[in-house]
Amino acid sequence: MSGATAERRAELAANLAAVRDRLTRACAQVDRDPTQLRLVVVTKYFPRTDVDALIDLGVTDLGENRDQEARAKLVDPPVRARVHFIGQFQTNKATSIAGYADVVHSLDRPKAIAALDRAVRANGREVTGLIQVSLDGATGRGGAQPEDVPALADAVAASALRLGGVMAVAPLGADPGSAFARLRTIAAELRASHPEATIVSAGMSGDLESAIAHGATHLRVGTAILGSRQSHE
């Protein structure tokens, strides 16, 4: 497989540097340590050549939304990075996802947790699970209702998965600050029962500053680094 062109590598390097600068400045505004944040670069619809170039540029965490694409792109040869599965999935995909994902951000119902639990027990890999929370009362973008988070977290903690924390997407057309403030409260309540659940996955290209201000630990950034989504299939 040929690598990314010199022009593409330069573009990725410049975009990555700009995002890292945004993170540093956002942390300075709220007196946070940028080294405590994890940048998950979302590579959905972009080729393995971009993935390899990003890893060469120091990216350690990659995010993918679709099992079929992730498996085809990241598994053979295995990617040299931590893989985050951040999309919704049907339970029949759990075995596949458990084979390569290090963190699954989208656990929002008991059946998904049970399916991933069985898959992890079967293959013996360590996988961290996050409870995806809906912050607008809707389910179109996925996510459990806030009142369901404690029971789902208990289910993850009792499974073969490691309970990592929570994930959310800011509602479309709403102030991300108020949404992320609510997520911060939900995360704090979860840590009261499960102190190990320290991950708060929130913030994307357009709202990462707001997410940082409200305690995000993991930022899922795609467009600001890779450019506009385009299919490479």
JSON list of C-alpha atoms in Angstrom, two decimals:
[
{"chain": "A", "resi": 1, "resn": "MET", "atom": "CA", "xyz": [0.00, 0.00, 0.00]},
{"chain": "A", "resi": 2, "resn": "SER", "atom": "CA", "xyz": [1.43, 3.36, -0.95]},
{"chain": "A", "resi": 3, "resn": "GLY", "atom": "CA", "xyz": [1.49, 6.03, 1.72]},
{"chain": "A", "resi": 4, "resn": "ALA", "atom": "CA", "xyz": [-0.10, 9.46, 1.83]},
{"chain": "A", "resi": 5, "resn": "THR", "atom": "CA", "xyz": [1.35, 12.04, -0.51]},
{"chain": "A", "resi": 6, "resn": "ALA", "atom": "CA", "xyz": [3.72, 14.66, 0.85]},
{"chain": "A", "resi": 7, "resn": "GLU", "atom": "CA", "xyz": [1.03, 17.28, 0.28]},
{"chain": "A", "resi": 8, "resn": "ARG", "atom": "CA", "xyz": [-1.55, 15.30, 2.26]},
{"chain": "A", "resi": 9, "resn": "ARG", "atom": "CA", "xyz": [0.88, 14.64, 5.09]},
{"chain": "A", "resi": 10, "resn": "ALA", "atom": "CA", "xyz": [1.65, 18.36, 5.29]},
{"chain": "A", "resi": 11, "resn": "GLU", "atom": "CA", "xyz": [-2.09, 19.16, 5.37]},
{"chain": "A", "resi": 12, "resn": "LEU", "atom": "CA", "xyz": [-2.72, 16.66, 8.17]},
{"chain": "A", "resi": 13, "resn": "ALA", "atom": "CA", "xyz": [0.27, 17.95, 10.13]},
{"chain": "A", "resi": 14, "resn": "ALA", "atom": "CA", "xyz": [-0.93, 21.56, 9.88]},
{"chain": "A", "resi": 15, "resn": "ASN", "atom": "CA", "xyz": [-4.51, 20.67, 10.84]},
{"chain": "A", "resi": 16, "resn": "LEU", "atom": "CA", "xyz": [-3.38, 18.51, 13.74]},
{"chain": "A", "resi": 17, "resn": "ALA", "atom": "CA", "xyz": [-1.12, 21.28, 15.03]},
{"chain": "A", "resi": 18, "resn": "ALA", "atom": "CA", "xyz": [-4.00, 23.76, 14.83]},
{"chain": "A", "resi": 19, "resn": "VAL", "atom": "CA", "xyz": [-6.31, 21.48, 16.82]},
{"chain": "A", "resi": 20, "resn": "ARG", "atom": "CA", "xyz": [-3.66, 20.84, 19.43]},
{"chain": "A", "resi": 21, "resn": "ASP", "atom": "CA", "xyz": [-3.20, 24.59, 19.74]},
{"chain": "A", "resi": 22, "resn": "ARG", "atom": "CA", "xyz": [-6.96, 25.00, 20.26]},
{"chain": "A", "resi": 23, "resn": "LEU", "atom": "CA", "xyz": [-6.82, 22.39, 23.01]},
{"chain": "A", "resi": 24, "resn": "THR", "atom": "CA", "xyz": [-3.92, 24.12, 24.73]},
{"chain": "A", "resi": 25, "resn": "ARG", "atom": "CA", "xyz": [-5.60, 27.54, 24.59]},
{"chain": "A", "resi": 26, "resn": "ALA", "atom": "CA", "xyz": [-8.93, 26.13, 25.79]},
{"chain": "A", "resi": 27, "resn": "CYS", "atom": "CA", "xyz": [-7.22, 24.45, 28.73]},
{"chain": "A", "resi": 28, "resn": "ALA", "atom": "CA", "xyz": [-5.45, 27.68, 29.65]},
{"chain": "A", "resi": 29, "resn": "GLN", "atom": "CA", "xyz": [-8.82, 29.45, 29.82]},
{"chain": "A", "resi": 30, "resn": "VAL", "atom": "CA", "xyz": [-10.11, 27.06, 32.49]},
{"chain": "A", "resi": 31, "resn": "ASP", "atom": "CA", "xyz": [-6.82, 26.16, 34.22]},
{"chain": "A", "resi": 32, "resn": "ARG", "atom": "CA", "xyz": [-6.68, 22.57, 32.98]},
{"chain": "A", "resi": 33, "resn": "ASP", "atom": "CA", "xyz": [-3.62, 20.52, 32.05]},
{"chain": "A", "resi": 34, "resn": "PRO", "atom": "CA", "xyz": [-3.74, 19.70, 28.30]},
{"chain": "A", "resi": 35, "resn": "THR", "atom": "CA", "xyz": [-1.67, 16.58, 28.89]},
{"chain": "A", "resi": 36, "resn": "GLN", "atom": "CA", "xyz": [-4.64, 15.14, 30.78]},
{"chain": "A", "resi": 37, "resn": "LEU", "atom": "CA", "xyz": [-6.83, 15.25, 27.65]},
{"chain": "A", "resi": 38, "resn": "ARG", "atom": "CA", "xyz": [-6.95, 12.51, 25.05]},
{"chain": "A", "resi": 39, "resn": "LEU", "atom": "CA", "xyz": [-7.50, 13.50, 21.42]},
{"chain": "A", "resi": 40, "resn": "VAL", "atom": "CA", "xyz": [-9.40, 10.81, 19.50]},
{"chain": "A", "resi": 41, "resn": "VAL", "atom": "CA", "xyz": [-9.02, 11.47, 15.77]},
{"chain": "A", "resi": 42, "resn": "VAL", "atom": "CA", "xyz": [-12.13, 10.24, 13.94]},
{"chain": "A", "resi": 43, "resn": "THR", "atom": "CA", "xyz": [-11.05, 8.70, 10.63]},
{"chain": "A", "resi": 44, "resn": "LYS", "atom": "CA", "xyz": [-14.44, 7.56, 9.31]},
{"chain": "A", "resi": 45, "resn": "TYR", "atom": "CA", "xyz": [-14.52, 7.62, 5.47]},
{"chain": "A", "resi": 46, "resn": "PHE", "atom": "CA", "xyz": [-10.79, 8.33, 5.22]},
{"chain": "A", "resi": 47, "resn": "PRO", "atom": "CA", "xyz": [-8.21, 5.79, 4.01]},
{"chain": "A", "resi": 48, "resn": "ARG", "atom": "CA", "xyz": [-5.59, 3.78, 5.83]},
{"chain": "A", "resi": 49, "resn": "THR", "atom": "CA", "xyz": [-2.91, 5.99, 4.29]},
{"chain": "A", "resi": 50, "resn": "ASP", "atom": "CA", "xyz": [-4.30, 8.92, 6.30]},
{"chain": "A", "resi": 51, "resn": "VAL", "atom": "CA", "xyz": [-4.39, 6.74, 9.43]},
{"chain": "A", "resi": 52, "resn": "ASP", "atom": "CA", "xyz": [-0.75, 5.77, 9.05]},
{"chain": "A", "resi": 53, "resn": "ALA", "atom": "CA", "xyz": [0.26, 9.39, 8.40]},
{"chain": "A", "resi": 54, "resn": "LEU", "atom": "CA", "xyz": [-1.56, 10.51, 11.55]},
{"chain": "A", "resi": 55, "resn": "ILE", "atom": "CA", "xyz": [0.17, 7.85, 13.64]},
{"chain": "A", "resi": 56, "resn": "ASP", "atom": "CA", "xyz": [3.51, 9.01, 12.27]},
{"chain": "A", "resi": 57, "resn": "LEU", "atom": "CA", "xyz": [2.52, 12.51, 13.42]},
{"chain": "A", "resi": 58, "resn": "GLY", "atom": "CA", "xyz": [2.01, 11.28, 16.98]},
{"chain": "A", "resi": 59, "resn": "VAL", "atom": "CA", "xyz": [-1.70, 10.40, 17.06]},
{"chain": "A", "resi": 60, "resn": "THR", "atom": "CA", "xyz": [-2.29, 7.60, 19.57]},
{"chain": "A", "resi": 61, "resn": "ASP", "atom": "CA", "xyz": [-6.10, 7.27, 19.47]},
{"chain": "A", "resi": 62, "resn": "LEU", "atom": "CA", "xyz": [-8.35, 6.68, 16.46]},
{"chain": "A", "resi": 63, "resn": "GLY", "atom": "CA", "xyz": [-12.15, 6.73, 16.30]},
{"chain": "A", "resi": 64, "resn": "GLU", "atom": "CA", "xyz": [-14.40, 4.82, 13.90]},
{"chain": "A", "resi": 65, "resn": "ASN", "atom": "CA", "xyz": [-18.18, 4.70, 13.56]},
{"chain": "A", "resi": 66, "resn": "ARG", "atom": "CA", "xyz": [-18.82, 1.63, 11.43]},
{"chain": "A", "resi": 67, "resn": "ASP", "atom": "CA", "xyz": [-17.66, -1.92, 12.12]},
{"chain": "A", "resi": 68, "resn": "GLN", "atom": "CA", "xyz": [-17.26, -3.00, 8.50]},
{"chain": "A", "resi": 69, "resn": "GLU", "atom": "CA", "xyz": [-15.06, -0.02, 7.63]},
{"chain": "A", "resi": 70, "resn": "ALA", "atom": "CA", "xyz": [-13.06, -0.20, 10.84]},
{"chain": "A", "resi": 71, "resn": "ARG", "atom": "CA", "xyz": [-12.31, -3.90, 10.46]},
{"chain": "A", "resi": 72, "resn": "ALA", "atom": "CA", "xyz": [-11.31, -3.54, 6.82]},
{"chain": "A", "resi": 73, "resn": "LYS", "atom": "CA", "xyz": [-9.11, -0.52, 7.48]},
{"chain": "A", "resi": 74, "resn": "LEU", "atom": "CA", "xyz": [-7.51, -1.05, 10.88]},
{"chain": "A", "resi": 75, "resn": "VAL", "atom": "CA", "xyz": [-7.10, -4.78, 11.47]},
{"chain": "A", "resi": 76, "resn": "ASP", "atom": "CA", "xyz": [-4.86, -6.18, 8.71]},
{"chain": "A", "resi": 77, "resn": "PRO", "atom": "CA", "xyz": [-2.18, -5.10, 9.30]},
{"chain": "A", "resi": 78, "resn": "PRO", "atom": "CA", "xyz": [-3.09, -4.08, 12.86]},
{"chain": "A", "resi": 79, "resn": "VAL", "atom": "CA", "xyz": [-3.00, -0.36, 13.44]},
{"chain": "A", "resi": 80, "resn": "ARG", "atom": "CA", "xyz": [-0.42, 0.98, 15.91]},
{"chain": "A", "resi": 81, "resn": "ALA", "atom": "CA", "xyz": [-2.89, 3.00, 17.96]},
{"chain": "A", "resi": 82, "resn": "ARG", "atom": "CA", "xyz": [-5.71, 2.71, 20.46]},
{"chain": "A", "resi": 83, "resn": "VAL", "atom": "CA", "xyz": [-9.02, 2.15, 18.64]},
{"chain": "A", "resi": 84, "resn": "HIS", "atom": "CA", "xyz": [-12.23, 3.78, 19.83]},
{"chain": "A", "resi": 85, "resn": "PHE", "atom": "CA", "xyz": [-15.53, 2.53, 18.41]},
{"chain": "A", "resi": 86, "resn": "ILE", "atom": "CA", "xyz": [-17.90, 5.49, 18.70]},
{"chain": "A", "resi": 87, "resn": "GLY", "atom": "CA", "xyz": [-20.92, 4.52, 16.59]},
{"chain": "A", "resi": 88, "resn": "GLN", "atom": "CA", "xyz": [-24.14, 2.72, 17.32]},
{"chain": "A", "resi": 89, "resn": "PHE", "atom": "CA", "xyz": [-23.98, -1.01, 16.64]},
{"chain": "A", "resi": 90, "resn": "GLN", "atom": "CA", "xyz": [-26.29, -3.98, 16.27]},
{"chain": "A", "resi": 91, "resn": "THR", "atom": "CA", "xyz": [-25.66, -6.77, 18.74]},
{"chain": "A", "resi": 92, "resn": "ASN", "atom": "CA", "xyz": [-24.58, -9.16, 15.98]},
{"chain": "A", "resi": 93, "resn": "LYS", "atom": "CA", "xyz": [-21.54, -6.89, 15.43]},
{"chain": "A", "resi": 94, "resn": "ALA", "atom": "CA", "xyz": [-20.33, -7.22, 19.02]},
{"chain": "A", "resi": 95, "resn": "THR", "atom": "CA", "xyz": [-17.96, -10.12, 18.34]},
{"chain": "A", "resi": 96, "resn": "SER", "atom": "CA", "xyz": [-16.31, -8.25, 15.50]},
{"chain": "A", "resi": 97, "resn": "ILE", "atom": "CA", "xyz": [-15.99, -4.99, 17.44]},
{"chain": "A", "resi": 98, "resn": "ALA", "atom": "CA", "xyz": [-14.58, -6.75, 20.50]},
{"chain": "A", "resi": 99, "resn": "GLY", "atom": "CA", "xyz": [-11.81, -8.11, 18.30]},
{"chain": "A", "resi": 100, "resn": "TYR", "atom": "CA", "xyz": [-10.18, -4.74, 17.62]},
{"chain": "A", "resi": 101, "resn": "ALA", "atom": "CA", "xyz": [-11.76, -1.95, 19.70]},
{"chain": "A", "resi": 102, "resn": "ASP", "atom": "CA", "xyz": [-10.03, -0.87, 22.89]},
{"chain": "A", "resi": 103, "resn": "VAL", "atom": "CA", "xyz": [-12.83, 1.51, 23.93]},
{"chain": "A", "resi": 104, "resn": "VAL", "atom": "CA", "xyz": [-16.51, 1.36, 22.94]},
{"chain": "A", "resi": 105, "resn": "HIS", "atom": "CA", "xyz": [-18.23, 4.71, 23.48]},
{"chain": "A", "resi": 106, "resn": "SER", "atom": "CA", "xyz": [-21.78, 3.78, 22.50]},
{"chain": "A", "resi": 107, "resn": "LEU", "atom": "CA", "xyz": [-23.26, 1.50, 25.17]},
{"chain": "A", "resi": 108, "resn": "ASP", "atom": "CA", "xyz": [-26.81, 2.72, 25.68]},
{"chain": "A", "resi": 109, "resn": "ARG", "atom": "CA", "xyz": [-28.97, -0.36, 26.21]},
{"chain": "A", "resi": 110, "resn": "PRO", "atom": "CA", "xyz": [-28.74, -3.64, 28.14]},
{"chain": "A", "resi": 111, "resn": "LYS", "atom": "CA", "xyz": [-28.66, -5.84, 25.01]},
{"chain": "A", "resi": 112, "resn": "ALA", "atom": "CA", "xyz": [-25.60, -4.04, 23.65]},
{"chain": "A", "resi": 113, "resn": "ILE", "atom": "CA", "xyz": [-23.79, -4.45, 26.97]},
{"chain": "A", "resi": 114, "resn": "ALA", "atom": "CA", "xyz": [-24.70, -8.12, 27.21]},
{"chain": "A", "resi": 115, "resn": "ALA", "atom": "CA", "xyz": [-23.57, -8.83, 23.64]},
{"chain": "A", "resi": 116, "resn": "LEU", "atom": "CA", "xyz": [-20.25, -7.08, 24.10]},
{"chain": "A", "resi": 117, "resn": "ASP", "atom": "CA", "xyz": [-19.77, -8.82, 27.45]},
{"chain": "A", "resi": 118, "resn": "ARG", "atom": "CA", "xyz": [-20.15, -12.23, 25.79]},
{"chain": "A", "resi": 119, "resn": "ALA", "atom": "CA", "xyz": [-17.75, -11.26, 23.03]},
{"chain": "A", "resi": 120, "resn": "VAL", "atom": "CA", "xyz": [-15.09, -10.00, 25.44]},
{"chain": "A", "resi": 121, "resn": "ARG", "atom": "CA", "xyz": [-15.35, -13.12, 27.56]},
{"chain": "A", "resi": 122, "resn": "ALA", "atom": "CA", "xyz": [-14.90, -15.24, 24.43]},
{"chain": "A", "resi": 123, "resn": "ASN", "atom": "CA", "xyz": [-11.80, -13.49, 23.08]},
{"chain": "A", "resi": 124, "resn": "GLY", "atom": "CA", "xyz": [-10.13, -12.40, 26.31]},
{"chain": "A", "resi": 125, "resn": "ARG", "atom": "CA", "xyz": [-9.28, -8.85, 25.21]},
{"chain": "A", "resi": 126, "resn": "GLU", "atom": "CA", "xyz": [-9.58, -5.93, 27.61]},
{"chain": "A", "resi": 127, "resn": "VAL", "atom": "CA", "xyz": [-12.24, -3.49, 26.39]},
{"chain": "A", "resi": 128, "resn": "THR", "atom": "CA", "xyz": [-13.42, -0.33, 28.11]},
{"chain": "A", "resi": 129, "resn": "GLY", "atom": "CA", "xyz": [-17.08, 0.60, 27.82]},
{"chain": "A", "resi": 130, "resn": "LEU", "atom": "CA", "xyz": [-18.65, 4.06, 28.06]},
{"chain": "A", "resi": 131, "resn": "ILE", "atom": "CA", "xyz": [-22.33, 4.78, 28.63]},
{"chain": "A", "resi": 132, "resn": "GLN", "atom": "CA", "xyz": [-23.63, 7.01, 25.85]},
{"chain": "A", "resi": 133, "resn": "VAL", "atom": "CA", "xyz": [-26.05, 9.58, 27.26]},
{"chain": "A", "resi": 134, "resn": "SER", "atom": "CA", "xyz": [-28.75, 11.44, 25.35]},
{"chain": "A", "resi": 135, "resn": "LEU", "atom": "CA", "xyz": [-28.74, 15.10, 26.36]},
{"chain": "A", "resi": 136, "resn": "ASP", "atom": "CA", "xyz": [-31.84, 16.18, 24.48]},
{"chain": "A", "resi": 137, "resn": "GLY", "atom": "CA", "xyz": [-34.36, 13.50, 25.41]},
{"chain": "A", "resi": 138, "resn": "ALA", "atom": "CA", "xyz": [-34.27, 12.06, 21.90]},
{"chain": "A", "resi": 139, "resn": "THR", "atom": "CA", "xyz": [-32.77, 8.80, 20.72]},
{"chain": "A", "resi": 140, "resn": "GLY", "atom": "CA", "xyz": [-32.06, 9.62, 17.08]},
{"chain": "A", "resi": 141, "resn": "ARG", "atom": "CA", "xyz": [-28.34, 10.14, 17.72]},
{"chain": "A", "resi": 142, "resn": "GLY", "atom": "CA", "xyz": [-28.22, 7.32, 20.24]},
{"chain": "A", "resi": 143, "resn": "GLY", "atom": "CA", "xyz": [-27.85, 7.51, 23.97]},
{"chain": "A", "resi": 144, "resn": "ALA", "atom": "CA", "xyz": [-29.56, 6.39, 27.13]},
{"chain": "A", "resi": 145, "resn": "GLN", "atom": "CA", "xyz": [-31.77, 8.69, 29.11]},
{"chain": "A", "resi": 146, "resn": "PRO", "atom": "CA", "xyz": [-29.89, 10.17, 32.10]},
{"chain": "A", "resi": 147, "resn": "GLU", "atom": "CA", "xyz": [-32.07, 8.36, 34.60]},
{"chain": "A", "resi": 148, "resn": "ASP", "atom": "CA", "xyz": [-31.05, 5.02, 33.04]},
{"chain": "A", "resi": 149, "resn": "VAL", "atom": "CA", "xyz": [-27.30, 5.63, 33.38]},
{"chain": "A", "resi": 150, "resn": "PRO", "atom": "CA", "xyz": [-26.86, 4.16, 36.89]},
{"chain": "A", "resi": 151, "resn": "ALA", "atom": "CA", "xyz": [-28.39, 0.79, 35.98]},
{"chain": "A", "resi": 152, "resn": "LEU", "atom": "CA", "xyz": [-26.46, 0.58, 32.72]},
{"chain": "A", "resi": 153, "resn": "ALA", "atom": "CA", "xyz": [-23.23, 1.47, 34.51]},
{"chain": "A", "resi": 154, "resn": "ASP", "atom": "CA", "xyz": [-23.88, -1.26, 37.07]},
{"chain": "A", "resi": 155, "resn": "ALA", "atom": "CA", "xyz": [-24.38, -3.73, 34.22]},
{"chain": "A", "resi": 156, "resn": "VAL", "atom": "CA", "xyz": [-21.09, -2.75, 32.60]},
{"chain": "A", "resi": 157, "resn": "ALA", "atom": "CA", "xyz": [-19.26, -2.92, 35.94]},
{"chain": "A", "resi": 158, "resn": "ALA", "atom": "CA", "xyz": [-20.62, -6.44, 36.51]},
{"chain": "A", "resi": 159, "resn": "SER", "atom": "CA", "xyz": [-19.54, -7.58, 33.05]},
{"chain": "A", "resi": 160, "resn": "ALA", "atom": "CA", "xyz": [-16.16, -8.50, 31.57]},
{"chain": "A", "resi": 161, "resn": "LEU", "atom": "CA", "xyz": [-15.87, -4.92, 30.33]},
{"chain": "A", "resi": 162, "resn": "ARG", "atom": "CA", "xyz": [-14.06, -2.17, 32.18]},
{"chain": "A", "resi": 163, "resn": "LEU", "atom": "CA", "xyz": [-16.44, 0.68, 33.04]},
{"chain": "A", "resi": 164, "resn": "GLY", "atom": "CA", "xyz": [-14.76, 3.83, 31.73]},
{"chain": "A", "resi": 165, "resn": "GLY", "atom": "CA", "xyz": [-17.35, 6.59, 32.14]},
{"chain": "A", "resi": 166, "resn": "VAL", "atom": "CA", "xyz": [-19.76, 8.44, 29.87]},
{"chain": "A", "resi": 167, "resn": "MET", "atom": "CA", "xyz": [-20.02, 9.81, 26.34]},
{"chain": "A", "resi": 168, "resn": "ALA", "atom": "CA", "xyz": [-22.40, 12.29, 24.74]},
{"chain": "A", "resi": 169, "resn": "VAL", "atom": "CA", "xyz": [-22.96, 14.34, 21.60]},
{"chain": "A", "resi": 170, "resn": "ALA", "atom": "CA", "xyz": [-24.20, 17.91, 22.00]},
{"chain": "A", "resi": 171, "resn": "PRO", "atom": "CA", "xyz": [-27.77, 18.28, 20.66]},
{"chain": "A", "resi": 172, "resn": "LEU", "atom": "CA", "xyz": [-28.06, 19.85, 17.22]},
{"chain": "A", "resi": 173, "resn": "GLY", "atom": "CA", "xyz": [-28.97, 23.52, 17.27]},
{"chain": "A", "resi": 174, "resn": "ALA", "atom": "CA", "xyz": [-28.59, 23.86, 21.04]},
{"chain": "A", "resi": 175, "resn": "ASP", "atom": "CA", "xyz": [-26.01, 25.52, 23.25]},
{"chain": "A", "resi": 176, "resn": "PRO", "atom": "CA", "xyz": [-23.30, 22.88, 23.75]},
{"chain": "A", "resi": 177, "resn": "GLY", "atom": "CA", "xyz": [-22.24, 24.51, 26.99]},
{"chain": "A", "resi": 178, "resn": "SER", "atom": "CA", "xyz": [-25.49, 23.74, 28.79]},
{"chain": "A", "resi": 179, "resn": "ALA", "atom": "CA", "xyz": [-25.51, 20.20, 27.40]},
{"chain": "A", "resi": 180, "resn": "PHE", "atom": "CA", "xyz": [-21.94, 19.51, 28.48]},
{"chain": "A", "resi": 181, "resn": "ALA", "atom": "CA", "xyz": [-22.64, 21.03, 31.90]},
{"chain": "A", "resi": 182, "resn": "ARG", "atom": "CA", "xyz": [-25.41, 18.49, 32.31]},
{"chain": "A", "resi": 183, "resn": "LEU", "atom": "CA", "xyz": [-23.08, 15.70, 31.22]},
{"chain": "A", "resi": 184, "resn": "ARG", "atom": "CA", "xyz": [-20.55, 16.87, 33.79]},
{"chain": "A", "resi": 185, "resn": "THR", "atom": "CA", "xyz": [-23.16, 16.48, 36.52]},
{"chain": "A", "resi": 186, "resn": "ILE", "atom": "CA", "xyz": [-24.14, 13.01, 35.26]},
{"chain": "A", "resi": 187, "resn": "ALA", "atom": "CA", "xyz": [-20.46, 11.99, 35.18]},
{"chain": "A", "resi": 188, "resn": "ALA", "atom": "CA", "xyz": [-19.90, 13.22, 38.74]},
{"chain": "A", "resi": 189, "resn": "GLU", "atom": "CA", "xyz": [-22.93, 11.30, 39.98]},
{"chain": "A", "resi": 190, "resn": "LEU", "atom": "CA", "xyz": [-21.63, 8.17, 38.25]},
{"chain": "A", "resi": 191, "resn": "ARG", "atom": "CA", "xyz": [-18.20, 8.54, 39.86]},
{"chain": "A", "resi": 192, "resn": "ALA", "atom": "CA", "xyz": [-19.84, 8.67, 43.28]},
{"chain": "A", "resi": 193, "resn": "SER", "atom": "CA", "xyz": [-20.91, 5.05, 42.74]},
{"chain": "A", "resi": 194, "resn": "HIS", "atom": "CA", "xyz": [-18.08, 3.98, 40.43]},
{"chain": "A", "resi": 195, "resn": "PRO", "atom": "CA", "xyz": [-14.92, 5.99, 41.19]},
{"chain": "A", "resi": 196, "resn": "GLU", "atom": "CA", "xyz": [-13.07, 4.27, 38.35]},
{"chain": "A", "resi": 197, "resn": "ALA", "atom": "CA", "xyz": [-15.43, 5.78, 35.74]},
{"chain": "A", "resi": 198, "resn": "THR", "atom": "CA", "xyz": [-13.35, 8.89, 35.07]},
{"chain": "A", "resi": 199, "resn": "ILE", "atom": "CA", "xyz": [-13.77, 9.25, 31.29]},
{"chain": "A", "resi": 200, "resn": "VAL", "atom": "CA", "xyz": [-15.99, 12.03, 29.92]},
{"chain": "A", "resi": 201, "resn": "SER", "atom": "CA", "xyz": [-16.05, 11.70, 26.13]},
{"chain": "A", "resi": 202, "resn": "ALA", "atom": "CA", "xyz": [-17.48, 14.94, 24.73]},
{"chain": "A", "resi": 203, "resn": "GLY", "atom": "CA", "xyz": [-16.68, 17.57, 22.17]},
{"chain": "A", "resi": 204, "resn": "MET", "atom": "CA", "xyz": [-16.06, 17.48, 18.45]},
{"chain": "A", "resi": 205, "resn": "SER", "atom": "CA", "xyz": [-14.55, 19.84, 15.88]},
{"chain": "A", "resi": 206, "resn": "GLY", "atom": "CA", "xyz": [-17.07, 22.62, 16.43]},
{"chain": "A", "resi": 207, "resn": "ASP", "atom": "CA", "xyz": [-17.49, 22.55, 20.19]},
{"chain": "A", "resi": 208, "resn": "LEU", "atom": "CA", "xyz": [-14.32, 21.16, 21.73]},
{"chain": "A", "resi": 209, "resn": "GLU", "atom": "CA", "xyz": [-13.61, 24.35, 23.70]},
{"chain": "A", "resi": 210, "resn": "SER", "atom": "CA", "xyz": [-16.98, 24.13, 25.43]},
{"chain": "A", "resi": 211, "resn": "ALA", "atom": "CA", "xyz": [-16.43, 20.44, 26.18]},
{"chain": "A", "resi": 212, "resn": "ILE", "atom": "CA", "xyz": [-13.04, 21.18, 27.75]},
{"chain": "A", "resi": 213, "resn": "ALA", "atom": "CA", "xyz": [-14.59, 23.90, 29.89]},
{"chain": "A", "resi": 214, "resn": "HIS", "atom": "CA", "xyz": [-17.06, 21.37, 31.25]},
{"chain": "A", "resi": 215, "resn": "GLY", "atom": "CA", "xyz": [-14.64, 18.60, 32.11]},
{"chain": "A", "resi": 216, "resn": "ALA", "atom": "CA", "xyz": [-14.26, 16.48, 28.97]},
{"chain": "A", "resi": 217, "resn": "THR", "atom": "CA", "xyz": [-11.34, 14.07, 29.11]},
{"chain": "A", "resi": 218, "resn": "HIS", "atom": "CA", "xyz": [-11.67, 12.63, 25.60]},
{"chain": "A", "resi": 219, "resn": "LEU", "atom": "CA", "xyz": [-12.35, 14.75, 22.50]},
{"chain": "A", "resi": 220, "resn": "ARG", "atom": "CA", "xyz": [-13.57, 13.16, 19.25]},
{"chain": "A", "resi": 221, "resn": "VAL", "atom": "CA", "xyz": [-12.29, 15.31, 16.39]},
{"chain": "A", "resi": 222, "resn": "GLY", "atom": "CA", "xyz": [-12.53, 14.48, 12.71]},
{"chain": "A", "resi": 223, "resn": "THR", "atom": "CA", "xyz": [-13.31, 17.29, 10.28]},
{"chain": "A", "resi": 224, "resn": "ALA", "atom": "CA", "xyz": [-10.93, 19.84, 11.82]},
{"chain": "A", "resi": 225, "resn": "ILE", "atom": "CA", "xyz": [-8.03, 17.44, 11.20]},
{"chain": "A", "resi": 226, "resn": "LEU", "atom": "CA", "xyz": [-8.96, 15.37, 8.14]},
{"chain": "A", "resi": 227, "resn": "GLY", "atom": "CA", "xyz": [-11.18, 17.84, 6.29]},
{"chain": "A", "resi": 228, "resn": "SER", "atom": "CA", "xyz": [-14.71, 17.42, 4.98]},
{"chain": "A", "resi": 229, "resn": "ARG", "atom": "CA", "xyz": [-16.03, 13.88, 4.98]},
{"chain": "A", "resi": 230, "resn": "GLN", "atom": "CA", "xyz": [-15.66, 12.07, 1.69]},
{"chain": "A", "resi": 231, "resn": "SER", "atom": "CA", "xyz": [-16.11, 8.44, 0.74]},
{"chain": "A", "resi": 232, "resn": "HIS", "atom": "CA", "xyz": [-12.99, 6.50, -0.19]},
{"chain": "A", "resi": 233, "resn": "GLU", "atom": "CA", "xyz": [-14.80, 3.22, -0.77]}
]
